JSON list of C-alpha atoms in Angstrom, two decimals:
[
{"chain": "A", "resi": 30, "resn": "ALA", "atom": "CA", "xyz": [108.66, 53.55, 121.58]},
{"chain": "A", "resi": 31, "resn": "GLN", "atom": "CA", "xyz": [112.20, 54.58, 121.36]},
{"chain": "A", "resi": 32, "resn": "THR", "atom": "CA", "xyz": [114.61, 53.80, 118.70]},
{"chain": "A", "resi": 33, "resn": "VAL", "atom": "CA", "xyz": [118.24, 54.38, 118.46]},
{"chain": "A", "resi": 34, "resn": "THR", "atom": "CA", "xyz": [120.10, 54.27, 115.38]},
{"chain": "A", "resi": 35, "resn": "GLN", "atom": "CA", "xyz": [123.88, 53.71, 114.53]},
{"chain": "A", "resi": 36, "resn": "SER", "atom": "CA", "xyz": [124.28, 54.07, 111.09]},
{"chain": "A", "resi": 37, "resn": "GLN", "atom": "CA", "xyz": [128.02, 52.94, 110.86]},
{"chain": "A", "resi": 38, "resn": "PRO", "atom": "CA", "xyz": [128.51, 49.25, 111.01]},
{"chain": "A", "resi": 39, "resn": "GLU", "atom": "CA", "xyz": [132.25, 49.54, 111.09]},
{"chain": "A", "resi": 40, "resn": "MET", "atom": "CA", "xyz": [134.82, 51.99, 111.52]},
{"chain": "A", "resi": 41, "resn": "SER", "atom": "CA", "xyz": [138.63, 51.64, 111.28]},
{"chain": "A", "resi": 42, "resn": "VAL", "atom": "CA", "xyz": [141.03, 54.19, 112.74]},
{"chain": "A", "resi": 43, "resn": "GLN", "atom": "CA", "xyz": [144.81, 54.28, 113.02]},
{"chain": "A", "resi": 44, "resn": "GLU", "atom": "CA", "xyz": [146.45, 54.26, 116.54]},
{"chain": "A", "resi": 45, "resn": "ALA", "atom": "CA", "xyz": [146.70, 57.76, 117.95]},
{"chain": "A", "resi": 46, "resn": "GLU", "atom": "CA", "xyz": [144.05, 59.15, 115.60]},
{"chain": "A", "resi": 47, "resn": "THR", "atom": "CA", "xyz": [140.42, 60.30, 116.40]},
{"chain": "A", "resi": 48, "resn": "VAL", "atom": "CA", "xyz": [137.33, 58.63, 115.33]},
{"chain": "A", "resi": 49, "resn": "THR", "atom": "CA", "xyz": [133.64, 59.74, 115.70]},
{"chain": "A", "resi": 50, "resn": "LEU", "atom": "CA", "xyz": [130.73, 57.25, 116.06]},
{"chain": "A", "resi": 51, "resn": "SER", "atom": "CA", "xyz": [127.36, 58.83, 115.35]},
{"chain": "A", "resi": 52, "resn": "CYS", "atom": "CA", "xyz": [124.12, 58.02, 117.06]},
{"chain": "A", "resi": 53, "resn": "THR", "atom": "CA", "xyz": [120.29, 59.17, 116.37]},
{"chain": "A", "resi": 54, "resn": "TYR", "atom": "CA", "xyz": [117.56, 58.37, 118.77]},
{"chain": "A", "resi": 55, "resn": "ASP", "atom": "CA", "xyz": [113.72, 58.98, 118.42]},
{"chain": "A", "resi": 56, "resn": "THR", "atom": "CA", "xyz": [111.75, 59.69, 121.65]},
{"chain": "A", "resi": 57, "resn": "SER", "atom": "CA", "xyz": [109.15, 61.78, 122.77]},
{"chain": "A", "resi": 58, "resn": "GLU", "atom": "CA", "xyz": [110.34, 61.95, 126.28]},
{"chain": "A", "resi": 59, "resn": "SER", "atom": "CA", "xyz": [111.83, 65.09, 127.79]},
{"chain": "A", "resi": 60, "resn": "ASN", "atom": "CA", "xyz": [113.93, 63.70, 130.53]},
{"chain": "A", "resi": 61, "resn": "TYR", "atom": "CA", "xyz": [116.07, 60.48, 129.65]},
{"chain": "A", "resi": 62, "resn": "TYR", "atom": "CA", "xyz": [119.73, 59.56, 129.78]},
{"chain": "A", "resi": 63, "resn": "LEU", "atom": "CA", "xyz": [121.91, 58.27, 127.19]},
{"chain": "A", "resi": 64, "resn": "PHE", "atom": "CA", "xyz": [125.04, 56.06, 127.19]},
{"chain": "A", "resi": 65, "resn": "TRP", "atom": "CA", "xyz": [127.81, 54.71, 125.25]},
{"chain": "A", "resi": 66, "resn": "TYR", "atom": "CA", "xyz": [128.76, 51.24, 126.10]},
{"chain": "A", "resi": 67, "resn": "LYS", "atom": "CA", "xyz": [131.97, 49.18, 125.02]},
{"chain": "A", "resi": 68, "resn": "GLN", "atom": "CA", "xyz": [131.88, 45.63, 124.23]},
{"chain": "A", "resi": 69, "resn": "PRO", "atom": "CA", "xyz": [135.39, 44.05, 123.76]},
{"chain": "A", "resi": 70, "resn": "PRO", "atom": "CA", "xyz": [136.01, 40.51, 122.44]},
{"chain": "A", "resi": 71, "resn": "SER", "atom": "CA", "xyz": [135.44, 39.29, 126.09]},
{"chain": "A", "resi": 72, "resn": "ARG", "atom": "CA", "xyz": [131.91, 40.37, 125.85]},
{"chain": "A", "resi": 73, "resn": "GLN", "atom": "CA", "xyz": [132.15, 42.44, 129.00]},
{"chain": "A", "resi": 74, "resn": "MET", "atom": "CA", "xyz": [129.78, 45.38, 128.62]},
{"chain": "A", "resi": 75, "resn": "ILE", "atom": "CA", "xyz": [131.77, 48.54, 129.74]},
{"chain": "A", "resi": 76, "resn": "LEU", "atom": "CA", "xyz": [130.08, 51.84, 130.60]},
{"chain": "A", "resi": 77, "resn": "VAL", "atom": "CA", "xyz": [131.98, 54.38, 128.68]},
{"chain": "A", "resi": 78, "resn": "ILE", "atom": "CA", "xyz": [130.25, 57.76, 129.27]},
{"chain": "A", "resi": 79, "resn": "ARG", "atom": "CA", "xyz": [126.95, 59.04, 130.07]},
{"chain": "A", "resi": 80, "resn": "GLN", "atom": "CA", "xyz": [124.68, 62.08, 129.23]},
{"chain": "A", "resi": 81, "resn": "GLU", "atom": "CA", "xyz": [121.76, 63.50, 131.32]},
{"chain": "A", "resi": 82, "resn": "ALA", "atom": "CA", "xyz": [119.42, 65.14, 128.76]},
{"chain": "A", "resi": 83, "resn": "TYR", "atom": "CA", "xyz": [119.04, 68.09, 131.00]},
{"chain": "A", "resi": 84, "resn": "LYS", "atom": "CA", "xyz": [122.43, 69.09, 131.02]},
{"chain": "A", "resi": 85, "resn": "GLN", "atom": "CA", "xyz": [123.65, 71.21, 127.93]},
{"chain": "A", "resi": 86, "resn": "GLN", "atom": "CA", "xyz": [127.19, 70.61, 128.87]},
{"chain": "A", "resi": 87, "resn": "ASN", "atom": "CA", "xyz": [128.78, 67.56, 126.97]},
{"chain": "A", "resi": 88, "resn": "ALA", "atom": "CA", "xyz": [130.09, 64.72, 128.69]},
{"chain": "A", "resi": 89, "resn": "THR", "atom": "CA", "xyz": [133.81, 63.94, 128.94]},
{"chain": "A", "resi": 90, "resn": "GLU", "atom": "CA", "xyz": [135.84, 61.06, 130.39]},
{"chain": "A", "resi": 91, "resn": "ASN", "atom": "CA", "xyz": [139.49, 61.09, 129.46]},
{"chain": "A", "resi": 92, "resn": "ARG", "atom": "CA", "xyz": [139.71, 60.35, 125.92]},
{"chain": "A", "resi": 93, "resn": "PHE", "atom": "CA", "xyz": [136.28, 59.87, 125.30]},
{"chain": "A", "resi": 94, "resn": "SER", "atom": "CA", "xyz": [133.90, 62.93, 124.73]},
{"chain": "A", "resi": 95, "resn": "VAL", "atom": "CA", "xyz": [130.18, 63.17, 123.31]},
{"chain": "A", "resi": 96, "resn": "ASN", "atom": "CA", "xyz": [128.47, 65.67, 121.12]},
{"chain": "A", "resi": 97, "resn": "PHE", "atom": "CA", "xyz": [125.07, 65.95, 122.67]},
{"chain": "A", "resi": 98, "resn": "GLN", "atom": "CA", "xyz": [122.65, 67.67, 120.31]},
{"chain": "A", "resi": 99, "resn": "LYS", "atom": "CA", "xyz": [119.17, 67.59, 122.07]},
{"chain": "A", "resi": 100, "resn": "ALA", "atom": "CA", "xyz": [117.16, 69.26, 119.29]},
{"chain": "A", "resi": 101, "resn": "ALA", "atom": "CA", "xyz": [118.68, 67.06, 116.62]},
{"chain": "A", "resi": 102, "resn": "LYS", "atom": "CA", "xyz": [118.45, 64.01, 118.96]},
{"chain": "A", "resi": 103, "resn": "SER", "atom": "CA", "xyz": [121.97, 63.35, 118.13]},
{"chain": "A", "resi": 104, "resn": "PHE", "atom": "CA", "xyz": [124.65, 61.83, 120.49]},
{"chain": "A", "resi": 105, "resn": "SER", "atom": "CA", "xyz": [128.04, 61.10, 118.87]},
{"chain": "A", "resi": 106, "resn": "LEU", "atom": "CA", "xyz": [131.16, 59.38, 120.58]},
{"chain": "A", "resi": 107, "resn": "LYS", "atom": "CA", "xyz": [134.52, 60.92, 119.88]},
{"chain": "A", "resi": 108, "resn": "ILE", "atom": "CA", "xyz": [137.42, 58.60, 120.74]},
{"chain": "A", "resi": 109, "resn": "SER", "atom": "CA", "xyz": [140.59, 60.73, 120.81]},
{"chain": "A", "resi": 110, "resn": "ASP", "atom": "CA", "xyz": [144.28, 59.41, 120.60]},
{"chain": "A", "resi": 111, "resn": "SER", "atom": "CA", "xyz": [142.83, 55.93, 119.72]},
{"chain": "A", "resi": 112, "resn": "GLN", "atom": "CA", "xyz": [144.68, 53.06, 121.48]},
{"chain": "A", "resi": 113, "resn": "LEU", "atom": "CA", "xyz": [144.65, 49.30, 120.43]},
{"chain": "A", "resi": 114, "resn": "GLY", "atom": "CA", "xyz": [142.64, 48.65, 123.58]},
{"chain": "A", "resi": 115, "resn": "ASP", "atom": "CA", "xyz": [139.72, 50.81, 122.31]},
{"chain": "A", "resi": 116, "resn": "THR", "atom": "CA", "xyz": [139.08, 47.90, 119.58]},
{"chain": "A", "resi": 117, "resn": "ALA", "atom": "CA", "xyz": [135.59, 46.90, 120.45]},
{"chain": "A", "resi": 118, "resn": "MET", "atom": "CA", "xyz": [131.91, 47.22, 119.48]},
{"chain": "A", "resi": 119, "resn": "TYR", "atom": "CA", "xyz": [130.49, 50.15, 120.73]},
{"chain": "A", "resi": 120, "resn": "PHE", "atom": "CA", "xyz": [126.76, 50.50, 121.73]},
{"chain": "A", "resi": 121, "resn": "CYS", "atom": "CA", "xyz": [124.61, 53.57, 122.11]},
{"chain": "A", "resi": 122, "resn": "ALA", "atom": "CA", "xyz": [121.81, 53.55, 124.35]},
{"chain": "A", "resi": 123, "resn": "PHE", "atom": "CA", "xyz": [118.75, 55.53, 125.69]},
{"chain": "A", "resi": 124, "resn": "ALA", "atom": "CA", "xyz": [116.91, 55.27, 129.07]},
{"chain": "A", "resi": 125, "resn": "PRO", "atom": "CA", "xyz": [113.92, 57.43, 129.69]},
{"chain": "A", "resi": 126, "resn": "LEU", "atom": "CA", "xyz": [113.26, 58.24, 133.35]},
{"chain": "A", "resi": 127, "resn": "SER", "atom": "CA", "xyz": [109.75, 57.14, 132.84]},
{"chain": "A", "resi": 128, "resn": "ASN", "atom": "CA", "xyz": [110.23, 53.76, 131.97]},
{"chain": "A", "resi": 129, "resn": "ASP", "atom": "CA", "xyz": [112.55, 52.61, 135.22]},
{"chain": "A", "resi": 130, "resn": "TYR", "atom": "CA", "xyz": [115.72, 53.16, 133.27]},
{"chain": "A", "resi": 131, "resn": "LYS", "atom": "CA", "xyz": [115.28, 50.38, 130.82]},
{"chain": "A", "resi": 132, "resn": "LEU", "atom": "CA", "xyz": [117.87, 50.57, 128.01]},
{"chain": "A", "resi": 133, "resn": "SER", "atom": "CA", "xyz": [117.30, 50.63, 124.42]},
{"chain": "A", "resi": 134, "resn": "PHE", "atom": "CA", "xyz": [120.26, 49.86, 122.35]},
{"chain": "A", "resi": 135, "resn": "GLY", "atom": "CA", "xyz": [121.50, 50.58, 118.90]},
{"chain": "A", "resi": 136, "resn": "ALA", "atom": "CA", "xyz": [122.85, 47.84, 116.47]},
{"chain": "A", "resi": 137, "resn": "GLY", "atom": "CA", "xyz": [126.29, 48.67, 117.25]},
{"chain": "A", "resi": 138, "resn": "THR", "atom": "CA", "xyz": [129.46, 50.00, 115.61]},
{"chain": "A", "resi": 139, "resn": "THR", "atom": "CA", "xyz": [132.60, 47.70, 115.27]},
{"chain": "A", "resi": 140, "resn": "VAL", "atom": "CA", "xyz": [135.93, 50.13, 116.02]},
{"chain": "A", "resi": 141, "resn": "THR", "atom": "CA", "xyz": [139.01, 48.42, 114.85]},
{"chain": "A", "resi": 142, "resn": "VAL", "atom": "CA", "xyz": [142.24, 50.44, 115.81]},
{"chain": "A", "resi": 143, "resn": "ARG", "atom": "CA", "xyz": [145.12, 49.58, 113.55]},
{"chain": "A", "resi": 144, "resn": "ALA", "atom": "CA", "xyz": [148.58, 49.60, 114.52]},
{"chain": "B", "resi": 9, "resn": "SER", "atom": "CA", "xyz": [133.26, 49.60, 142.74]},
{"chain": "B", "resi": 10, "resn": "ALA", "atom": "CA", "xyz": [130.80, 46.32, 143.23]},
{"chain": "B", "resi": 11, "resn": "VAL", "atom": "CA", "xyz": [131.35, 43.24, 141.58]},
{"chain": "B", "resi": 12, "resn": "ILE", "atom": "CA", "xyz": [128.76, 41.33, 139.34]},
{"chain": "B", "resi": 13, "resn": "SER", "atom": "CA", "xyz": [129.14, 37.57, 138.54]},
{"chain": "B", "resi": 14, "resn": "GLN", "atom": "CA", "xyz": [127.35, 34.99, 136.49]},
{"chain": "B", "resi": 15, "resn": "LYS", "atom": "CA", "xyz": [127.33, 31.65, 136.48]},
{"chain": "B", "resi": 16, "resn": "PRO", "atom": "CA", "xyz": [128.03, 29.78, 134.41]},
{"chain": "B", "resi": 17, "resn": "SER", "atom": "CA", "xyz": [130.04, 31.47, 131.94]},
{"chain": "B", "resi": 18, "resn": "ARG", "atom": "CA", "xyz": [129.15, 29.42, 129.15]},
{"chain": "B", "resi": 19, "resn": "ASP", "atom": "CA", "xyz": [127.36, 26.21, 128.48]},
{"chain": "B", "resi": 20, "resn": "ILE", "atom": "CA", "xyz": [126.36, 23.77, 125.73]},
{"chain": "B", "resi": 21, "resn": "CYS", "atom": "CA", "xyz": [123.08, 22.16, 126.04]},
{"chain": "B", "resi": 22, "resn": "GLN", "atom": "CA", "xyz": [120.82, 19.62, 124.12]},
{"chain": "B", "resi": 23, "resn": "ARG", "atom": "CA", "xyz": [117.53, 20.99, 122.78]},
{"chain": "B", "resi": 24, "resn": "GLY", "atom": "CA", "xyz": [114.48, 20.40, 124.88]},
{"chain": "B", "resi": 25, "resn": "THR", "atom": "CA", "xyz": [116.56, 20.83, 128.22]},
{"chain": "B", "resi": 26, "resn": "SER", "atom": "CA", "xyz": [116.61, 24.00, 130.48]},
{"chain": "B", "resi": 27, "resn": "LEU", "atom": "CA", "xyz": [119.40, 26.00, 132.16]},
{"chain": "B", "resi": 28, "resn": "THR", "atom": "CA", "xyz": [119.39, 28.36, 134.92]},
{"chain": "B", "resi": 29, "resn": "ILE", "atom": "CA", "xyz": [121.99, 31.35, 134.84]},
{"chain": "B", "resi": 30, "resn": "GLN", "atom": "CA", "xyz": [122.73, 33.00, 138.01]},
{"chain": "B", "resi": 31, "resn": "CYS", "atom": "CA", "xyz": [123.57, 36.79, 138.68]},
{"chain": "B", "resi": 32, "resn": "GLN", "atom": "CA", "xyz": [125.02, 37.49, 142.04]},
{"chain": "B", "resi": 33, "resn": "VAL", "atom": "CA", "xyz": [126.00, 40.96, 143.15]},
{"chain": "B", "resi": 34, "resn": "ASP", "atom": "CA", "xyz": [128.45, 42.00, 146.20]},
{"chain": "B", "resi": 35, "resn": "SER", "atom": "CA", "xyz": [126.04, 44.73, 147.26]},
{"chain": "B", "resi": 36, "resn": "GLN", "atom": "CA", "xyz": [122.48, 45.53, 147.25]},
{"chain": "B", "resi": 37, "resn": "VAL", "atom": "CA", "xyz": [121.16, 47.33, 144.20]},
{"chain": "B", "resi": 38, "resn": "THR", "atom": "CA", "xyz": [117.62, 48.75, 143.50]},
{"chain": "B", "resi": 39, "resn": "MET", "atom": "CA", "xyz": [117.01, 47.38, 139.95]},
{"chain": "B", "resi": 40, "resn": "MET", "atom": "CA", "xyz": [118.24, 44.12, 138.28]},
{"chain": "B", "resi": 41, "resn": "PHE", "atom": "CA", "xyz": [117.61, 43.18, 134.50]},
{"chain": "B", "resi": 42, "resn": "TRP", "atom": "CA", "xyz": [118.11, 40.33, 131.90]},
{"chain": "B", "resi": 43, "resn": "TYR", "atom": "CA", "xyz": [119.29, 40.70, 128.50]},
{"chain": "B", "resi": 44, "resn": "ARG", "atom": "CA", "xyz": [119.80, 38.45, 125.56]},
{"chain": "B", "resi": 45, "resn": "GLN", "atom": "CA", "xyz": [122.43, 39.30, 122.75]},
{"chain": "B", "resi": 46, "resn": "GLN", "atom": "CA", "xyz": [121.88, 37.10, 119.73]},
{"chain": "B", "resi": 47, "resn": "PRO", "atom": "CA", "xyz": [125.14, 36.16, 117.65]},
{"chain": "B", "resi": 48, "resn": "GLY", "atom": "CA", "xyz": [126.32, 39.47, 116.24]},
{"chain": "B", "resi": 49, "resn": "GLN", "atom": "CA", "xyz": [123.49, 41.35, 117.40]},
{"chain": "B", "resi": 50, "resn": "SER", "atom": "CA", "xyz": [122.64, 44.08, 119.86]},
{"chain": "B", "resi": 51, "resn": "LEU", "atom": "CA", "xyz": [121.12, 43.49, 123.47]},
{"chain": "B", "resi": 52, "resn": "THR", "atom": "CA", "xyz": [117.41, 43.09, 123.77]},
{"chain": "B", "resi": 53, "resn": "LEU", "atom": "CA", "xyz": [115.58, 43.45, 127.07]},
{"chain": "B", "resi": 54, "resn": "ILE", "atom": "CA", "xyz": [114.12, 40.21, 128.43]},
{"chain": "B", "resi": 55, "resn": "ALA", "atom": "CA", "xyz": [112.51, 41.38, 131.73]},
{"chain": "B", "resi": 56, "resn": "THR", "atom": "CA", "xyz": [113.12, 43.32, 134.89]},
{"chain": "B", "resi": 57, "resn": "ALA", "atom": "CA", "xyz": [113.56, 41.21, 137.64]},
{"chain": "B", "resi": 58, "resn": "ASN", "atom": "CA", "xyz": [111.35, 42.34, 140.81]},
{"chain": "B", "resi": 59, "resn": "GLN", "atom": "CA", "xyz": [112.47, 41.53, 144.27]},
{"chain": "B", "resi": 60, "resn": "GLY", "atom": "CA", "xyz": [109.86, 39.37, 145.97]},
{"chain": "B", "resi": 61, "resn": "SER", "atom": "CA", "xyz": [107.37, 39.54, 143.09]},
{"chain": "B", "resi": 62, "resn": "GLU", "atom": "CA", "xyz": [106.73, 38.25, 139.62]},
{"chain": "B", "resi": 63, "resn": "ALA", "atom": "CA", "xyz": [109.41, 39.67, 136.92]},
{"chain": "B", "resi": 64, "resn": "THR", "atom": "CA", "xyz": [107.90, 42.30, 134.53]},
{"chain": "B", "resi": 65, "resn": "TYR", "atom": "CA", "xyz": [108.57, 40.76, 130.99]},
{"chain": "B", "resi": 66, "resn": "GLU", "atom": "CA", "xyz": [109.11, 42.69, 127.49]},
{"chain": "B", "resi": 67, "resn": "SER", "atom": "CA", "xyz": [107.08, 42.21, 124.54]},
{"chain": "B", "resi": 68, "resn": "GLY", "atom": "CA", "xyz": [107.93, 38.93, 122.82]},
{"chain": "B", "resi": 69, "resn": "PHE", "atom": "CA", "xyz": [109.30, 37.28, 126.21]},
{"chain": "B", "resi": 70, "resn": "VAL", "atom": "CA", "xyz": [107.18, 35.15, 128.49]},
{"chain": "B", "resi": 71, "resn": "ILE", "atom": "CA", "xyz": [107.50, 33.72, 131.88]},
{"chain": "B", "resi": 72, "resn": "ASP", "atom": "CA", "xyz": [107.09, 30.07, 130.57]},
{"chain": "B", "resi": 73, "resn": "LYS", "atom": "CA", "xyz": [110.10, 30.35, 128.42]},
{"chain": "B", "resi": 74, "resn": "PHE", "atom": "CA", "xyz": [112.20, 32.52, 130.82]},
{"chain": "B", "resi": 75, "resn": "PRO", "atom": "CA", "xyz": [111.11, 32.21, 134.30]},
{"chain": "B", "resi": 76, "resn": "ILE", "atom": "CA", "xyz": [113.01, 34.85, 136.42]},
{"chain": "B", "resi": 77, "resn": "SER", "atom": "CA", "xyz": [113.68, 34.88, 140.16]},
{"chain": "B", "resi": 78, "resn": "ARG", "atom": "CA", "xyz": [114.75, 37.51, 142.49]},
{"chain": "B", "resi": 79, "resn": "PRO", "atom": "CA", "xyz": [114.68, 36.64, 146.50]},
{"chain": "B", "resi": 80, "resn": "ASN", "atom": "CA", "xyz": [116.64, 39.45, 147.55]},
{"chain": "B", "resi": 81, "resn": "LEU", "atom": "CA", "xyz": [118.57, 42.49, 146.51]},
{"chain": "B", "resi": 82, "resn": "THR", "atom": "CA", "xyz": [121.81, 40.88, 145.64]},
{"chain": "B", "resi": 83, "resn": "PHE", "atom": "CA", "xyz": [120.76, 37.77, 143.64]},
{"chain": "B", "resi": 84, "resn": "SER", "atom": "CA", "xyz": [118.62, 36.68, 140.38]},
{"chain": "B", "resi": 85, "resn": "THR", "atom": "CA", "xyz": [118.18, 33.76, 138.32]},
{"chain": "B", "resi": 86, "resn": "LEU", "atom": "CA", "xyz": [117.08, 33.34, 134.63]},
{"chain": "B", "resi": 87, "resn": "THR", "atom": "CA", "xyz": [116.04, 30.10, 133.35]},
{"chain": "B", "resi": 88, "resn": "VAL", "atom": "CA", "xyz": [115.86, 29.27, 129.68]},
{"chain": "B", "resi": 89, "resn": "SER", "atom": "CA", "xyz": [113.33, 26.66, 129.43]},
{"chain": "B", "resi": 90, "resn": "ASN", "atom": "CA", "xyz": [112.85, 24.14, 126.51]},
{"chain": "B", "resi": 91, "resn": "MET", "atom": "CA", "xyz": [115.79, 25.09, 124.57]},
{"chain": "B", "resi": 92, "resn": "SER", "atom": "CA", "xyz": [116.10, 25.16, 120.99]},
{"chain": "B", "resi": 93, "resn": "PRO", "atom": "CA", "xyz": [119.10, 26.32, 118.89]},
{"chain": "B", "resi": 94, "resn": "GLU", "atom": "CA", "xyz": [117.41, 29.91, 118.44]},
{"chain": "B", "resi": 95, "resn": "ASP", "atom": "CA", "xyz": [118.09, 30.45, 122.15]},
{"chain": "B", "resi": 96, "resn": "SER", "atom": "CA", "xyz": [121.76, 30.18, 121.48]},
{"chain": "B", "resi": 97, "resn": "SER", "atom": "CA", "xyz": [122.89, 33.62, 122.75]},
{"chain": "B", "resi": 98, "resn": "ILE", "atom": "CA", "xyz": [124.59, 35.45, 125.45]},
{"chain": "B", "resi": 99, "resn": "TYR", "atom": "CA", "xyz": [122.66, 36.42, 128.53]},
{"chain": "B", "resi": 100, "resn": "LEU", "atom": "CA", "xyz": [123.68, 39.26, 130.49]},
{"chain": "B", "resi": 101, "resn": "CYS", "atom": "CA", "xyz": [122.33, 40.72, 133.95]},
{"chain": "B", "resi": 102, "resn": "SER", "atom": "CA", "xyz": [122.71, 44.33, 134.66]},
{"chain": "B", "resi": 103, "resn": "VAL", "atom": "CA", "xyz": [122.19, 46.32, 138.09]},
{"chain": "B", "resi": 104, "resn": "VAL", "atom": "CA", "xyz": [121.31, 49.80, 139.10]},
{"chain": "B", "resi": 105, "resn": "TRP", "atom": "CA", "xyz": [122.36, 50.98, 142.28]},
{"chain": "B", "resi": 106, "resn": "TRP", "atom": "CA", "xyz": [120.57, 53.22, 144.77]},
{"chain": "B", "resi": 107, "resn": "ALA", "atom": "CA", "xyz": [120.31, 56.71, 143.90]},
{"chain": "B", "resi": 108, "resn": "GLY", "atom": "CA", "xyz": [121.72, 55.91, 140.35]},
{"chain": "B", "resi": 109, "resn": "TYR", "atom": "CA", "xyz": [120.80, 55.38, 136.96]},
{"chain": "B", "resi": 110, "resn": "GLU", "atom": "CA", "xyz": [123.75, 54.02, 135.36]},
{"chain": "B", "resi": 111, "resn": "GLN", "atom": "CA", "xyz": [123.63, 50.23, 134.40]},
{"chain": "B", "resi": 112, "resn": "TYR", "atom": "CA", "xyz": [126.40, 48.26, 134.97]},
{"chain": "B", "resi": 113, "resn": "PHE", "atom": "CA", "xyz": [126.61, 44.41, 133.40]},
{"chain": "B", "resi": 114, "resn": "GLY", "atom": "CA", "xyz": [127.84, 41.10, 134.43]},
{"chain": "B", "resi": 115, "resn": "PRO", "atom": "CA", "xyz": [130.28, 39.17, 132.34]},
{"chain": "B", "resi": 116, "resn": "GLY", "atom": "CA", "xyz": [127.76, 37.40, 130.41]},
{"chain": "B", "resi": 117, "resn": "THR", "atom": "CA", "xyz": [126.57, 33.68, 129.77]},
{"chain": "B", "resi": 118, "resn": "ARG", "atom": "CA", "xyz": [127.29, 32.24, 126.54]},
{"chain": "B", "resi": 119, "resn": "LEU", "atom": "CA", "xyz": [124.94, 29.45, 125.83]},
{"chain": "B", "resi": 120, "resn": "THR", "atom": "CA", "xyz": [124.96, 26.97, 122.77]},
{"chain": "B", "resi": 121, "resn": "VAL", "atom": "CA", "xyz": [122.11, 24.66, 121.94]},
{"chain": "B", "resi": 122, "resn": "THR", "atom": "CA", "xyz": [122.44, 21.75, 119.81]}
]
């Protein structure tokens, strides 16, 4: 079984600053995908960024980037130039290829961006 | 990008009754899933909705309580049966498109059982 751990229940950041969310996972799989999802108060789950385990290069999507450390089973998300609209719950998720892309989610981190 | 819709968006139901939630996608998808998000919690996979066959349920979820249908490649329903207050949650469907692996979610259905 896979477990995903997000050790930071809440994070607060000043607008325009940078915040980093941590995520670790435990698996014996070698082929898998990792994702960060954002859930604002509207409750819509929004895919922020994805990482294929076989790729060494860290994924980047505009202000969002990840630090993927496969050996350490770590997958952190960095939000640069934080904006008020980034205020949301952020979930780290893991999907092994062997399990039909079924997602296992971490507990989530609430990010509040202060004006 | 394709649109995923869910109906109803929210409902308040009495214990002992059933509610059917619909998930509609405007293009064909390979896989559809149903998740539950209890208040203040993360998402838990209920089942994989298989087109034309019985759904595949995760540990702790059974067909009698959460019957699922998927008659075609764009539509699925989840029924929450014989509801109790513990079933109060957000229920979300998600989809995976052909040749893809990313999951995209519907807007969710907020269910309150009184």
